[in-house]
Short mmCIF file of C-alpha atoms in Angstrom, two decimals:
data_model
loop_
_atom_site.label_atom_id
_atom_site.label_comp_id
_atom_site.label_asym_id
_atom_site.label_seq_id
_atom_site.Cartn_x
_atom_site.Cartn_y
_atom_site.Cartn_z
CA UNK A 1 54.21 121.90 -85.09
CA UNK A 2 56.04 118.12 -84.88
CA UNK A 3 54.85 115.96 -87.13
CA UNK A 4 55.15 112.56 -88.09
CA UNK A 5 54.65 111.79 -91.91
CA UNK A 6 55.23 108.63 -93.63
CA UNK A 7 53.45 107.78 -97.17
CA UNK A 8 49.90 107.31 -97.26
CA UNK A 9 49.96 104.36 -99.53
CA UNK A 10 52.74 102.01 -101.16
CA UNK A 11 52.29 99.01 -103.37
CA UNK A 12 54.44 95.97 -104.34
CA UNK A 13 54.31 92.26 -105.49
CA UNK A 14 55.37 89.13 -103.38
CA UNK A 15 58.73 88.21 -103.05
CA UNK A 16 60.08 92.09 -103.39
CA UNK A 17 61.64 94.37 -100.67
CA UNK A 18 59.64 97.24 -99.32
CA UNK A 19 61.32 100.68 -97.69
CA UNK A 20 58.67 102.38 -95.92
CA UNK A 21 60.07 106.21 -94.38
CA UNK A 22 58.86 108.39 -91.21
CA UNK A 23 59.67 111.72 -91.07
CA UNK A 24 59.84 112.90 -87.29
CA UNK A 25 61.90 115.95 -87.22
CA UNK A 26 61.05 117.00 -83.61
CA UNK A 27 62.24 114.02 -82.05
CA UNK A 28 62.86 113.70 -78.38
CA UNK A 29 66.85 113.31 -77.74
CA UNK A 30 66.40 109.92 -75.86
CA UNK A 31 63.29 108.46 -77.46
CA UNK A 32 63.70 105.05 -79.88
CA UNK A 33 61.79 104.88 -82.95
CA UNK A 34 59.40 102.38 -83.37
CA UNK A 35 57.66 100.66 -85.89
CA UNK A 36 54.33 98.70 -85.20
CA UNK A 37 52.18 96.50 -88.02
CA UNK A 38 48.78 96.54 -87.78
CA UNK A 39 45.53 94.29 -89.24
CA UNK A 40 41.60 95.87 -89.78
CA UNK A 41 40.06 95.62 -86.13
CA UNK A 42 42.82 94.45 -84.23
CA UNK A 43 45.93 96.04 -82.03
CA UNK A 44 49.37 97.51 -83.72
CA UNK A 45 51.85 94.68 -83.34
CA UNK A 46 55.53 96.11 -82.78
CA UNK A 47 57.66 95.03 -85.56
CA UNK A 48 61.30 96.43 -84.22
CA UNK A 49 62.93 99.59 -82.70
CA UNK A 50 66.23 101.48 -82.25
CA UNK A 51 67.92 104.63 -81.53
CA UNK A 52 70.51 104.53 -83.79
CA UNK A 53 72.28 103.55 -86.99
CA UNK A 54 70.98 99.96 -88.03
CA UNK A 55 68.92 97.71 -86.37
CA UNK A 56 67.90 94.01 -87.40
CA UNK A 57 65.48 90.84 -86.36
CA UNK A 58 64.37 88.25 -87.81
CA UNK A 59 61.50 89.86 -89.78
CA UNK A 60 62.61 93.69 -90.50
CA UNK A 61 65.57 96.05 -90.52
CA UNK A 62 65.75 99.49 -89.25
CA UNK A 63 67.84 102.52 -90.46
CA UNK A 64 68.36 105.67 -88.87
CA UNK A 65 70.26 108.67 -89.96
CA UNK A 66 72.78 110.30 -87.56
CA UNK A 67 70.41 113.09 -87.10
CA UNK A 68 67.63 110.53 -85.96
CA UNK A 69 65.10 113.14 -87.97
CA UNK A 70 63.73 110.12 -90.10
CA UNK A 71 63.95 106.19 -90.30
CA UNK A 72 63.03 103.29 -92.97
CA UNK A 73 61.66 100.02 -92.21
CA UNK A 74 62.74 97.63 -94.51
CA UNK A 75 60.72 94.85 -95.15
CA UNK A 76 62.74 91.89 -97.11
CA UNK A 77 60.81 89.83 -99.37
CA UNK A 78 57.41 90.34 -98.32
CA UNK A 79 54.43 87.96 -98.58
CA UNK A 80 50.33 88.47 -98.83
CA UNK A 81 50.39 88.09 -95.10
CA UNK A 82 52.23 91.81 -94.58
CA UNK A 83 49.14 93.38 -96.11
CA UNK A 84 48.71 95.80 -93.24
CA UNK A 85 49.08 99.54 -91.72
CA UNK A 86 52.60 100.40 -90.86
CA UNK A 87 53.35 103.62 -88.18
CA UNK A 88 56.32 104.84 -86.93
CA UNK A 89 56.05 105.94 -83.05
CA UNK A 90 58.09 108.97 -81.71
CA UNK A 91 58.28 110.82 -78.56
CA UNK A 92 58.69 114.66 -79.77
CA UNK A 93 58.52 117.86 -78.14
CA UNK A 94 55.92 120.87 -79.08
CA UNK A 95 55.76 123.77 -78.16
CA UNK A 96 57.58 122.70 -75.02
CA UNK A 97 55.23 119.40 -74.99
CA UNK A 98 56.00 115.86 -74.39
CA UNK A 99 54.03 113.94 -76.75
CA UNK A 100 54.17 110.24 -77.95
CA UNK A 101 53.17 110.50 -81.14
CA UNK A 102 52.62 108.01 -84.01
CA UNK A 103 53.18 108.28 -87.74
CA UNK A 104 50.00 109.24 -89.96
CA UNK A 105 50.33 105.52 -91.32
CA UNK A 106 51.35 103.35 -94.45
CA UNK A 107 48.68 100.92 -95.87
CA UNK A 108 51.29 98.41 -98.23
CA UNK A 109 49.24 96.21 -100.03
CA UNK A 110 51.18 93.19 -101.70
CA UNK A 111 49.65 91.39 -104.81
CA UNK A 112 50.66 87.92 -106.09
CA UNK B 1 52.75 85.42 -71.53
CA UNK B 2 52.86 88.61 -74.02
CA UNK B 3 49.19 89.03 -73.75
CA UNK B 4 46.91 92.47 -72.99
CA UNK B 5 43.06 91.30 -73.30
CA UNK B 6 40.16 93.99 -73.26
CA UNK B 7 36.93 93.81 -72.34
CA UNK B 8 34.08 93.94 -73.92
CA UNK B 9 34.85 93.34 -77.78
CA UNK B 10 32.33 95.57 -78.92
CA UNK B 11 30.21 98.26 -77.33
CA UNK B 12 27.00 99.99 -77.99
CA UNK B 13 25.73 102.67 -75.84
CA UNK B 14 23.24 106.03 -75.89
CA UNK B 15 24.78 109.21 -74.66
CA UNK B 16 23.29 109.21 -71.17
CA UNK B 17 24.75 106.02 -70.89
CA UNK B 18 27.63 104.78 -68.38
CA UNK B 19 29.49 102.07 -68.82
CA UNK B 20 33.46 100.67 -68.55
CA UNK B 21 36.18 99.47 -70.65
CA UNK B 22 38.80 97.12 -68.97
CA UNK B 23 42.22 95.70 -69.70
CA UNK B 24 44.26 93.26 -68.31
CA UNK B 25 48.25 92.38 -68.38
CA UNK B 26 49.89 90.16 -66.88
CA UNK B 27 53.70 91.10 -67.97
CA UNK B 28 54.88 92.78 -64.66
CA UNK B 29 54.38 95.95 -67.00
CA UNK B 30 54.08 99.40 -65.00
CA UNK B 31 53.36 101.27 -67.79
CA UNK B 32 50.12 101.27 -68.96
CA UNK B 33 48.03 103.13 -71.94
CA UNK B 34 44.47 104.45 -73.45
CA UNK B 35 44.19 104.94 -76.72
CA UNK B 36 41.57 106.13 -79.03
CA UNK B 37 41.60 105.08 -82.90
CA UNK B 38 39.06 106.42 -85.65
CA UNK B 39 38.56 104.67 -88.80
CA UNK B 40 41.81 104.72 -91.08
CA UNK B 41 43.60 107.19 -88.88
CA UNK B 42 46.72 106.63 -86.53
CA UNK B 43 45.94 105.68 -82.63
CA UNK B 44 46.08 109.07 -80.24
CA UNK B 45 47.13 108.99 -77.24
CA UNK B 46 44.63 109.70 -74.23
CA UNK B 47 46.66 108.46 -71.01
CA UNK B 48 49.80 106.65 -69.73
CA UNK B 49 49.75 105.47 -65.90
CA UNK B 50 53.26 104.82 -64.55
CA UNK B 51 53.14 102.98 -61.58
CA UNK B 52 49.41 102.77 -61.11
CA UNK B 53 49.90 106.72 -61.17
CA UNK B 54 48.38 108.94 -64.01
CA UNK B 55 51.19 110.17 -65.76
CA UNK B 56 50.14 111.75 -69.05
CA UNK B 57 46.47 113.20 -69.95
CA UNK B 58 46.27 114.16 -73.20
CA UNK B 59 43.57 117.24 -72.42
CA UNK B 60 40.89 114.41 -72.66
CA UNK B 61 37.57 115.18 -72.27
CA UNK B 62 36.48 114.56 -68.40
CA UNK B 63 33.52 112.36 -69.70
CA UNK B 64 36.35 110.23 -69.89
CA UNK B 65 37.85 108.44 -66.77
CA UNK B 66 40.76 106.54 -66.20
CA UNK B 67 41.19 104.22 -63.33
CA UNK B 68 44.38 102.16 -62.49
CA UNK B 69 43.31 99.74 -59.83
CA UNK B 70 46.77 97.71 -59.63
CA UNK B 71 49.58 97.14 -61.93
CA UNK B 72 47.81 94.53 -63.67
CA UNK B 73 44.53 96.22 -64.53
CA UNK B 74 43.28 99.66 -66.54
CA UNK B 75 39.66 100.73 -66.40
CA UNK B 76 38.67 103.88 -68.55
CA UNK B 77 34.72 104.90 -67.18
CA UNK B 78 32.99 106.63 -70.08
CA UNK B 79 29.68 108.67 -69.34
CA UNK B 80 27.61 110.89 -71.07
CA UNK B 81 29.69 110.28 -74.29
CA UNK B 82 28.71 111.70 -78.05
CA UNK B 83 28.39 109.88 -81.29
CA UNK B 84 31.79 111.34 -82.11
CA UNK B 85 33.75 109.05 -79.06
CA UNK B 86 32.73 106.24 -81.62
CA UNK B 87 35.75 104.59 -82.19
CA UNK B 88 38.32 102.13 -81.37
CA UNK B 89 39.81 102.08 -78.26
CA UNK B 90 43.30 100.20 -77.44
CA UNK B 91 44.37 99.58 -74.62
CA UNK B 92 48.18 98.91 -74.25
CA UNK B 93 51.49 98.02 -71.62
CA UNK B 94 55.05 98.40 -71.82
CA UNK B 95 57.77 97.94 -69.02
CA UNK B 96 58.51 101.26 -67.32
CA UNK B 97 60.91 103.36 -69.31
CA UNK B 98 64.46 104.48 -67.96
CA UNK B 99 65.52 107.72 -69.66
CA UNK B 100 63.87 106.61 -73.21
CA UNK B 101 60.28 108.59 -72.38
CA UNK B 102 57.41 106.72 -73.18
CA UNK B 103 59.16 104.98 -76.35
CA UNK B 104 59.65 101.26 -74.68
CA UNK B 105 58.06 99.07 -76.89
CA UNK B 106 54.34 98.53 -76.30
CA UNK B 107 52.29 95.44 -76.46
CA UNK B 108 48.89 96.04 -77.52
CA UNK B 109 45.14 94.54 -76.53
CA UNK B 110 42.76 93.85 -79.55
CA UNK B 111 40.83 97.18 -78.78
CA UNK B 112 36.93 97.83 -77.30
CA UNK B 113 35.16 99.03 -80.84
CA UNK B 114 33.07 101.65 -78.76
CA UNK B 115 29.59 102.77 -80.61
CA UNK B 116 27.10 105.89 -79.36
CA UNK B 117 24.22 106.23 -80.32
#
């Protein structure tokens, strides 16, 4: 069964960087990974995406192993305003199914 | 404009009840998707239309009905639902993918918050 884990919960203080991981070991050979942000009651909000090695914008970088079977989002210095949910999003196969499937979720909470 | 908008905001209906979700994008996106969230859980995916044409179904439930009247627009026709459909549902877009499945990155409506009574 493919599934897409991540940490249910992760805490940290302003100012600090935060690694959040997905596992996705069924991954679908051409598929990015992507990482979305979202707020109580409103849409995910994509944060960044690759396929490979390291990716980086002007809010988050991405790392991905050569086996593409997890990735981290790392968060640099974060602020009270990245209290959110964090999923991953994969395309994996099961049992000879396409599905799009997102990550079970990371609530970060930052405190002052 | 990186906008999807949905329609209504919130919704309240009894089981015999039928009614319409809509969503709107106006990104030249041909890839468009139904989602259903409950309460502290990841979305699931319901349907992707590619090109106005229904692509994925996730074994939904048939009182559940997708429409794709244009590129632009996304219906989803819900009738005789149960108190368990109560959830949110997201509506979202992406441009159509090349060889990368259904991972382009999607933009995202602020979601119908769907009630049955």
């Amino acid at each position: 069964l493919a599934k897409t884990t991540q940490p249910i919960s992760m805490d940290s203080y302003e100012g600090q960087e935060v690694n959040i991981t997905c596992s996705h070991n069924n991954i679908a050979t051409n598929d990015y990974i992507t990482w979305y942000q979202q707020f109580p009651s409103q849409g995910p909000r994509f944060i960044i995406q690759g396929y490979k090695t390291k990716v980086t914008n002007e809010v988050a970088s991405l790392f991905i192993p050569a086996d593409r079977k997890s990735s981290t989002l790392s968060l640099p210095r974060v602020s009270l305003s990245d209290t959110a949910v964090y999923y991953c999003l994969v395309g994996a196969w099961m049992d000879s199914s396409y599905k799009l499937i997102f990550g079970s979720g990371t609530r970060l909470l930052v405190r002052p | 404009d990186t906008e999807v908008t949905q329609t209504p905001k919130h919704l309240v209906m009894g089981m015999t009840n039928k009614k319409s979700l809509k969503c709107e994008q106006h990104m030249g996106h041909r890839a468009m998707y139904w989602y259903k969230q409950k309460a502290k859980k990841p979305p699931e995916l319901m349907f992707v239309y590619s090109y106005e044409k229904l692509s994925i179904n996730e074994s939904v439930p048939s009182r559940f009905s997708p429409e794709c009247p244009n590129s632009s627009l996304l219906n989803l026709h819900l009738h005789a639902l149960q108190p368990e459909d109560s959830a949110l549902y997201l509506c979202a877009s992406s441009q159509e993918s090349s060889g990368s499945g259904w991972t382009d990155t999607q933009y995202f409506g602020p979601g119908t918050r769907l009630t049955v009574l």
